Amino acid sequence: MPVFVEDPAQFSKPRLKSELIAHNVTLPAAESKKHVYMELYSKCIGLKSAADFSSDEEDVQESQDCEEREKDPEMIDPCGLTDDELKATLLQYGVEAGPIVGTTRSLYERKLQRLMELAGGRRHSETENADRYSYSEDELEDDQDSEQGRAETVSLVADKQHVDSDIQVPIKDVLMEMFPETKPTPTGIAATRRRPIKGAAGRPVHFKYPDLPASPMAQQRHAVERHMVPLWVQILVFLILGCLLYVIYASMENRLDNPFVTLLDNLSVVTERETKGMSLQA
Amino acid sequence: MSTTSQKHRDFVAEPMGEKPVTTLSGIGQVLGKKLEEQGFDKAYLVLGQFLLLRKDGELFTEWLKDASGANTRNAASCCQCLREWCDAFL
């Protein structure tokens, strides 16, 4: 495996710090110079990284074919990526990364590493299955398998190269072909509703008739009907309006010739006449 | 987390201002000292890191564990504290 070893001299001090922390190395005093960190880094991590890589991954994937792993392009070293690449790669795994700065970079690197291991494990288990189902173990079969693997890796490499421009991944899983609308999850475990298998186990076969060409008249009628309000709503609105108008009219009528008002008017007229009559008599 | 500590409630109750890092829930003297050594002497610096990680609890607790040697409980407590503070004041 080509281990990508960065020159620690290129690192900034906080970067070195975070690297040291990431590797569980106790930091020197807070105000030490950069070269102190560098020495520590080269001492602890430079030695470690080579061993780290081989041992770590063998632990996880002990049963896997080593050659295949070496060719696996998904196991790129996250440390070797630029910030933008790291972000784009994380996005490819469905993780929306925040700004990648000194204090967050190591975290995102590790997250990417984990995601890669998960994805790698899933892919390898699939190829393992394929191996299991192939009944002959001769050279021809193996060649075909590796050919397939290579084709896959080539497509993935091509993917990586224009990862910045688009994040569309070609359909490379049988599962993804079957359920194209399900999102690929980093763990590869997705809960989907099981679909009934049409025509199997006595279930009726439904044939779909998508978009039967309707006559132009029918289409017009549909268009008109879509704009029309149902008939009963129209009648209801009409009745409500009628009632409202009647109520208004009735209230106006009442005010104009209120029996009490007329009575009062009559009374006042009568009293006036009486008083007039009385005054005249007097 | 059903119950919260007094420290948590005190922190979430008001803007953090210039509070030291040890006022954060889950960050005691020892962890606070380690954080201070790395330059995180104020609570708002830790908040900054929390925000840089998009308030992602998982990544933040991981960072806190690395940076200060906190255990999972302390880190989760701190994370919860900051999240609630953000909900209230951000």
Coordinates of C-alpha atoms in Angstrom, one line a residue:
Chain A
M1 CA 0.0 0.0 0.0
P2 CA 1.4 3.3 -0.9
V3 CA 1.4 5.2 2.4
F4 CA 1.1 8.8 1.9
V5 CA 3.6 10.5 4.2
E6 CA 3.4 14.2 4.5
D7 CA 6.3 16.3 5.4
P8 CA 5.7 17.5 8.9
A9 CA 7.7 20.6 8.2
Q10 CA 4.9 21.8 5.9
F11 CA 2.4 21.6 8.7
S12 CA 1.4 24.6 10.6
K13 CA 1.8 24.5 14.4
P14 CA -1.9 24.0 15.1
R15 CA -2.0 21.3 12.5
L16 CA 0.9 19.6 14.2
K17 CA -0.8 20.0 17.5
S18 CA -4.0 18.5 16.2
E19 CA -2.1 15.6 14.6
L20 CA -0.4 14.9 17.9
I21 CA -3.6 15.0 19.7
A22 CA -5.2 12.7 17.2
H23 CA -2.5 10.2 17.8
N24 CA -2.8 10.4 21.6
V25 CA 0.5 12.0 22.1
T26 CA 0.9 14.2 25.1
L27 CA 1.6 17.7 24.1
P28 CA 4.6 19.6 25.2
A29 CA 4.2 22.9 27.1
A30 CA 1.9 25.4 25.5
E31 CA 4.5 27.9 24.6
S32 CA 7.0 25.5 22.9
K33 CA 8.3 26.3 19.4
K34 CA 7.2 24.6 16.3
H35 CA 10.2 22.4 16.0
V36 CA 9.5 20.8 19.3
Y37 CA 6.1 19.7 17.9
M38 CA 7.8 18.6 14.7
E39 CA 10.3 16.5 16.5
L40 CA 7.6 14.9 18.5
Y41 CA 5.5 14.4 15.4
S42 CA 8.3 12.7 13.5
K43 CA 9.2 10.6 16.5
C44 CA 5.8 9.3 17.4
I45 CA 3.7 9.4 14.3
G46 CA 6.4 9.0 11.6
L47 CA 7.2 5.6 13.2
K48 CA 3.7 4.8 13.9
S49 CA 2.0 5.6 10.6
A50 CA 3.6 2.7 8.7
A51 CA 2.8 0.2 11.3
D52 CA -0.5 1.8 11.9
F53 CA -1.7 1.5 8.4
S54 CA -0.9 -2.1 7.9
S55 CA -2.0 -3.4 11.3
D56 CA -5.1 -1.3 11.6
E57 CA -6.5 -2.4 8.3
E58 CA -5.6 -6.0 8.7
D59 CA -7.4 -6.0 11.9
V60 CA -10.6 -4.9 10.2
Q61 CA -10.2 -6.8 7.0
E62 CA -8.1 -9.7 7.9
S63 CA -10.0 -12.1 5.8
Q64 CA -9.7 -9.9 2.7
D65 CA -7.4 -10.3 -0.2
C66 CA -4.5 -8.0 0.3
E67 CA -3.9 -7.4 -3.4
E68 CA -7.4 -6.3 -3.8
R69 CA -7.1 -3.9 -1.0
E70 CA -4.1 -2.3 -2.4
K71 CA -5.8 -1.5 -5.6
D72 CA -8.9 -0.2 -3.8
P73 CA -9.1 3.4 -4.7
E74 CA -11.6 4.2 -2.0
M75 CA -8.9 3.7 0.6
I76 CA -7.3 7.0 -0.3
D77 CA -5.5 8.6 2.6
P78 CA -7.7 11.4 3.8
C79 CA -4.6 13.2 5.0
G80 CA -3.5 13.6 1.4
L81 CA -6.5 15.5 0.3
T82 CA -6.9 19.2 0.2
D83 CA -9.6 20.8 2.2
D84 CA -11.9 21.1 -0.7
E85 CA -11.3 17.5 -1.8
L86 CA -11.9 16.3 1.7
K87 CA -15.2 18.2 1.9
A88 CA -16.3 16.9 -1.5
T89 CA -15.4 13.4 -0.6
L90 CA -17.3 13.6 2.6
L91 CA -20.3 15.0 0.7
Q92 CA -20.1 11.9 -1.5
Y93 CA -20.6 9.8 1.6
G94 CA -23.6 11.9 2.6
V95 CA -21.9 14.0 5.2
E96 CA -22.2 17.7 5.0
A97 CA -19.0 18.9 6.4
G98 CA -18.6 22.3 8.0
P99 CA -15.6 24.5 7.3
I100 CA -12.4 22.5 7.4
V101 CA -9.9 24.4 9.5
G102 CA -7.0 23.4 11.7
T103 CA -9.1 22.3 14.6
T104 CA -11.7 20.4 12.6
R105 CA -9.7 18.8 9.8
S106 CA -8.4 15.8 11.8
L107 CA -11.9 15.0 12.9
Y108 CA -13.3 15.1 9.4
E109 CA -10.3 13.0 8.2
R110 CA -11.1 10.4 10.8
K111 CA -14.8 10.5 9.9
L112 CA -14.0 10.0 6.3
Q113 CA -11.7 7.1 7.2
R114 CA -14.4 5.4 9.1
L115 CA -16.9 5.9 6.4
M116 CA -14.5 4.5 3.8
E117 CA -13.9 1.5 6.0
L118 CA -17.6 0.9 6.3
A119 CA -18.2 1.3 2.6
G120 CA -15.2 -0.8 1.8
G121 CA -16.4 -3.5 4.1
R122 CA -19.7 -3.5 2.5
R123 CA -18.3 -3.7 -1.0
H124 CA -16.0 -6.5 0.0
S125 CA -18.7 -8.5 1.6
E126 CA -20.6 -8.2 -1.7
T127 CA -17.7 -9.5 -3.7
E128 CA -17.3 -12.2 -1.2
N129 CA -20.8 -13.3 -1.7
A130 CA -20.3 -13.3 -5.4
D131 CA -17.3 -15.5 -4.9
R132 CA -19.3 -17.8 -2.8
Y133 CA -22.0 -18.2 -5.4
S134 CA -19.6 -18.9 -8.2
Y135 CA -19.3 -22.7 -8.2
S136 CA -16.0 -23.1 -9.7
E137 CA -12.8 -21.7 -8.3
D138 CA -10.6 -21.9 -11.4
E139 CA -8.5 -19.3 -13.0
L140 CA -11.0 -18.1 -15.5
E141 CA -13.5 -17.2 -12.9
D142 CA -11.0 -15.4 -10.8
D143 CA -9.8 -13.4 -13.8
Q144 CA -13.4 -12.4 -14.5
D145 CA -13.9 -11.3 -11.0
S146 CA -10.8 -9.2 -10.9
E147 CA -11.7 -7.8 -14.3
Q148 CA -15.0 -6.7 -12.8
G149 CA -13.3 -5.3 -9.8
R150 CA -10.9 -3.4 -12.0
A151 CA -13.7 -1.9 -14.1
E152 CA -15.4 -0.8 -10.9
T153 CA -12.3 0.8 -9.6
V154 CA -11.7 2.5 -12.9
S155 CA -15.1 4.0 -12.8
L156 CA -14.6 5.1 -9.2
V157 CA -11.3 6.7 -10.0
A158 CA -12.9 8.6 -12.8
D159 CA -15.5 9.6 -10.3
K160 CA -13.0 10.9 -7.9
Q161 CA -11.4 13.0 -10.6
H162 CA -14.5 15.0 -11.3
V163 CA -15.9 14.9 -7.8
D164 CA -15.8 18.6 -7.7
S165 CA -18.0 19.1 -10.7
D166 CA -20.7 16.7 -9.9
I167 CA -21.4 14.3 -7.1
Q168 CA -23.5 11.9 -9.1
V169 CA -22.4 8.3 -8.5
P170 CA -23.2 5.8 -11.2
I171 CA -25.4 2.9 -10.2
K172 CA -23.1 0.2 -9.1
D173 CA -25.1 -1.9 -6.8
V174 CA -27.8 -4.4 -7.5
L175 CA -29.7 -2.9 -4.6
M176 CA -29.4 0.6 -6.0
E177 CA -30.7 -0.6 -9.3
M178 CA -33.7 -2.2 -7.6
F179 CA -34.5 0.7 -5.4
P180 CA -33.2 3.7 -7.4
E181 CA -35.1 6.2 -5.2
T182 CA -33.5 5.1 -1.9
K183 CA -30.6 7.2 -0.9
P184 CA -27.3 5.4 -0.4
T185 CA -26.5 5.4 3.3
P186 CA -22.9 5.3 4.6
T187 CA -23.6 2.1 6.5
G188 CA -25.3 0.5 3.6
I189 CA -28.2 -0.4 5.8
A190 CA -31.4 1.0 4.6
A191 CA -34.9 0.3 5.8
T192 CA -37.2 0.0 2.9
R193 CA -40.8 -1.0 2.6
R194 CA -41.0 -4.5 1.1
R195 CA -42.8 -4.4 -2.1
P196 CA -45.3 -6.9 -3.1
I197 CA -44.2 -9.1 -5.9
K198 CA -46.8 -8.8 -8.6
G199 CA -47.8 -12.1 -10.1
A200 CA -46.0 -14.1 -7.5
A201 CA -47.6 -16.4 -4.9
G202 CA -51.1 -15.9 -6.3
R203 CA -51.1 -12.1 -6.2
P204 CA -53.0 -10.6 -9.1
V205 CA -51.0 -9.2 -11.9
H206 CA -51.7 -5.5 -12.4
F207 CA -50.9 -4.1 -15.7
K208 CA -50.3 -0.4 -15.8
Y209 CA -51.9 1.8 -18.4
P210 CA -49.9 4.9 -18.3
D211 CA -51.6 7.9 -20.0
L212 CA -54.1 6.5 -22.3
P213 CA -54.6 9.0 -25.1
A214 CA -58.0 10.7 -24.5
S215 CA -60.1 12.3 -27.1
P216 CA -59.7 16.1 -27.5
M217 CA -63.3 16.7 -26.3
A218 CA -62.7 14.8 -23.1
Q219 CA -59.5 16.7 -22.5
Q220 CA -61.3 20.0 -22.9
R221 CA -64.1 18.9 -20.6
H222 CA -61.5 17.9 -18.0
A223 CA -59.8 21.2 -18.4
V224 CA -63.1 23.1 -17.9
E225 CA -64.2 20.9 -15.0
R226 CA -60.9 21.6 -13.2
H227 CA -61.7 25.2 -13.2
M228 CA -65.3 24.8 -12.2
V229 CA -66.6 24.8 -8.6
P230 CA -68.9 21.9 -7.8
L231 CA -72.6 22.6 -8.4
W232 CA -73.7 22.2 -4.7
V233 CA -71.2 24.8 -3.6
Q234 CA -72.6 27.2 -6.1
I235 CA -76.1 26.6 -4.9
L236 CA -75.0 27.0 -1.3
V237 CA -73.3 30.3 -1.9
F238 CA -76.3 31.5 -3.8
L239 CA -78.6 30.6 -0.9
I240 CA -76.4 32.2 1.6
L241 CA -76.2 35.4 -0.4
G242 CA -80.0 35.4 -0.7
C243 CA -80.5 34.9 3.0
L244 CA -78.1 37.7 3.7
L245 CA -79.8 40.1 1.4
Y246 CA -83.2 39.3 2.9
V247 CA -82.0 39.8 6.4
I248 CA -80.6 43.2 5.5
Y249 CA -83.8 44.1 3.8
A250 CA -85.9 43.0 6.7
S251 CA -83.9 44.9 9.2
M252 CA -84.1 48.1 7.1
E253 CA -87.9 47.6 6.8
N254 CA -88.2 47.1 10.5
R255 CA -86.4 50.3 11.3
L256 CA -88.5 52.4 8.9
D257 CA -91.9 51.3 10.1
N258 CA -91.3 50.1 13.5
P259 CA -94.7 49.6 15.1
F260 CA -93.4 51.3 18.3
V261 CA -92.1 54.3 16.4
T262 CA -95.4 54.8 14.6
L263 CA -97.3 54.3 17.9
L264 CA -95.1 56.9 19.6
D265 CA -95.6 59.3 16.6
N266 CA -99.4 58.8 16.8
L267 CA -99.3 59.3 20.5
S268 CA -97.4 62.6 20.3
V269 CA -99.8 63.7 17.5
V270 CA -102.8 62.9 19.7
T271 CA -101.3 64.7 22.7
E272 CA -100.5 67.7 20.6
R273 CA -104.0 67.9 19.3
E274 CA -105.4 67.5 22.7
T275 CA -103.2 70.2 24.1
K276 CA -104.1 72.4 21.2
G277 CA -107.8 71.6 21.7
M278 CA -107.5 72.4 25.4
S279 CA -105.7 75.7 24.8
L280 CA -108.3 76.6 22.2
Q281 CA -111.1 75.8 24.7
A282 CA -109.4 77.9 27.3
Chain B
M1 CA -30.6 13.4 29.3
S2 CA -33.6 13.8 31.6
T3 CA -32.0 15.6 34.5
T4 CA -29.6 18.5 34.1
S5 CA -27.1 19.7 36.6
Q6 CA -27.1 23.1 38.3
K7 CA -24.1 24.0 36.2
H8 CA -25.9 23.2 33.0
R9 CA -28.9 25.3 34.0
D10 CA -26.7 28.2 35.1
F11 CA -24.9 28.2 31.8
V12 CA -28.0 27.9 29.6
A13 CA -29.9 30.6 31.6
E14 CA -27.9 33.6 30.3
P15 CA -25.6 34.7 27.5
M16 CA -22.1 33.3 28.1
G17 CA -20.3 36.6 27.7
E18 CA -16.7 36.1 28.8
K19 CA -17.3 33.1 31.0
P20 CA -14.3 30.8 31.4
V21 CA -14.4 27.4 29.8
T22 CA -14.9 25.7 33.2
T23 CA -18.4 27.1 33.5
L24 CA -19.5 24.7 30.8
S25 CA -21.4 21.7 32.0
G26 CA -19.1 18.7 32.0
I27 CA -15.9 20.6 32.0
G28 CA -14.3 20.6 35.4
Q29 CA -11.0 21.9 36.7
V30 CA -8.9 19.2 35.1
L31 CA -10.5 19.2 31.7
G32 CA -10.7 23.0 31.8
K33 CA -7.0 23.2 32.3
K34 CA -6.2 20.9 29.4
L35 CA -8.5 23.0 27.2
E36 CA -6.8 26.2 28.4
E37 CA -3.5 24.8 27.4
Q38 CA -4.7 24.5 23.9
G39 CA -6.0 28.0 23.8
F40 CA -9.6 27.3 24.6
D41 CA -9.7 29.3 27.8
K42 CA -13.2 30.9 27.2
A43 CA -16.5 29.1 26.8
Y44 CA -17.1 31.0 23.5
L45 CA -14.1 29.3 21.9
V46 CA -15.5 25.9 22.6
L47 CA -18.8 27.2 21.2
G48 CA -16.9 28.3 18.1
Q49 CA -15.6 24.8 17.7
F50 CA -19.1 23.4 18.2
L51 CA -20.4 25.7 15.5
L52 CA -17.6 24.9 13.2
L53 CA -18.6 21.3 13.4
R54 CA -22.2 22.3 12.4
K55 CA -23.4 21.5 15.9
D56 CA -22.8 17.9 15.1
G57 CA -22.9 16.2 18.5
E58 CA -21.0 13.2 17.5
L59 CA -18.0 15.0 16.0
F60 CA -18.0 17.5 18.8
T61 CA -17.9 14.9 21.6
E62 CA -15.1 13.2 19.7
W63 CA -13.2 16.4 19.5
L64 CA -13.7 17.2 23.1
K65 CA -12.6 13.7 24.1
D66 CA -9.4 14.1 22.1
A67 CA -8.7 17.7 23.1
S68 CA -9.4 17.4 26.8
G69 CA -9.5 13.7 27.6
A70 CA -13.1 14.0 28.7
N71 CA -15.1 10.8 29.0
T72 CA -18.2 10.2 27.0
R73 CA -20.6 11.4 29.7
N74 CA -18.8 14.7 30.2
A75 CA -18.5 15.4 26.5
A76 CA -22.1 14.6 26.0
S77 CA -23.0 16.9 28.9
C78 CA -21.0 19.7 27.4
C79 CA -22.5 19.2 24.0
Q80 CA -26.0 19.2 25.4
C81 CA -25.2 22.4 27.3
L82 CA -23.9 24.2 24.2
R83 CA -26.8 23.0 22.0
E84 CA -29.4 24.3 24.5
W85 CA -27.5 27.5 24.8
C86 CA -27.6 27.8 21.0
D87 CA -31.3 27.1 20.9
A88 CA -31.9 29.8 23.4
F89 CA -29.5 32.6 22.3
L90 CA -28.2 32.0 18.8

